[in-house]
């Protein structure tokens, strides 16, 4: 049988562990909520940019055809 390889925690996991020691629960929740809002904003911006590109390409295609 092979020995179990110890799993090294990720950097993010280590930060979460440190955060849990240093911050109270409310602060953790507030920080996580803020980070989730940042991720959602980035996602919406990415979708908006992709949509703009599609609309521009469609407009160029329509103007070339007419």
Coordinates of C-alpha atoms in Angstrom, one line a residue:
X1 CA 0.0 0.0 0.0
X2 CA 1.2 3.5 -0.8
X3 CA 1.4 6.1 1.9
X4 CA -1.1 8.9 1.7
X5 CA 0.4 12.1 0.3
X6 CA -0.3 15.0 2.5
X7 CA -2.4 17.7 0.8
X8 CA -0.9 21.1 0.8
X9 CA -3.5 23.8 1.4
X10 CA -3.9 26.3 -1.4
X11 CA -2.9 29.9 -0.9
X12 CA -6.5 31.0 -0.9
X13 CA -7.3 28.3 1.7
X14 CA -4.5 29.5 3.8
X15 CA -5.8 33.1 3.6
X16 CA -9.3 32.0 4.5
X17 CA -7.9 30.2 7.6
X18 CA -5.9 33.3 8.6
X19 CA -9.0 35.5 8.0
X20 CA -11.1 33.3 10.2
X21 CA -8.6 33.7 13.0
X22 CA -8.2 37.5 12.6
X23 CA -11.8 38.6 11.8
X24 CA -15.1 38.2 13.5
X25 CA -17.9 36.4 11.6
X26 CA -19.6 39.6 10.5
X27 CA -16.4 41.0 9.0
X28 CA -15.8 37.7 7.1
X29 CA -19.4 37.7 5.7
X30 CA -19.1 41.4 4.7
X31 CA -15.8 40.8 2.9
X32 CA -17.1 37.7 1.2
X33 CA -20.2 39.6 0.1
X34 CA -18.1 42.4 -1.3
X35 CA -15.8 40.0 -3.1
X36 CA -18.8 38.2 -4.6
X37 CA -20.2 41.6 -5.8
X38 CA -16.8 42.3 -7.5
X39 CA -16.9 39.0 -9.3
X40 CA -20.5 39.6 -10.4
X41 CA -19.5 43.1 -11.7
X42 CA -16.7 41.6 -13.7
X43 CA -19.0 38.9 -15.1
X44 CA -21.6 41.5 -16.1
X45 CA -18.8 43.7 -17.7
X46 CA -17.5 40.7 -19.7
X47 CA -21.0 39.8 -20.9
X48 CA -21.7 43.5 -21.8
X49 CA -18.4 43.6 -23.8
X50 CA -19.2 40.4 -25.7
X51 CA -22.7 41.7 -26.5
X52 CA -21.3 45.0 -27.8
X53 CA -19.0 43.0 -30.1
X54 CA -21.8 40.9 -31.4
X55 CA -24.0 43.9 -32.0
X56 CA -21.2 45.7 -33.8
X57 CA -20.5 42.7 -36.0
X58 CA -24.2 42.4 -36.8
X59 CA -24.5 46.1 -37.6
X60 CA -21.4 45.9 -39.9
X61 CA -22.9 42.8 -41.6
X62 CA -26.2 44.5 -42.2
X63 CA -24.7 47.7 -43.6
X64 CA -22.5 45.7 -46.0
X65 CA -25.5 43.7 -47.2
X66 CA -27.5 46.9 -48.0

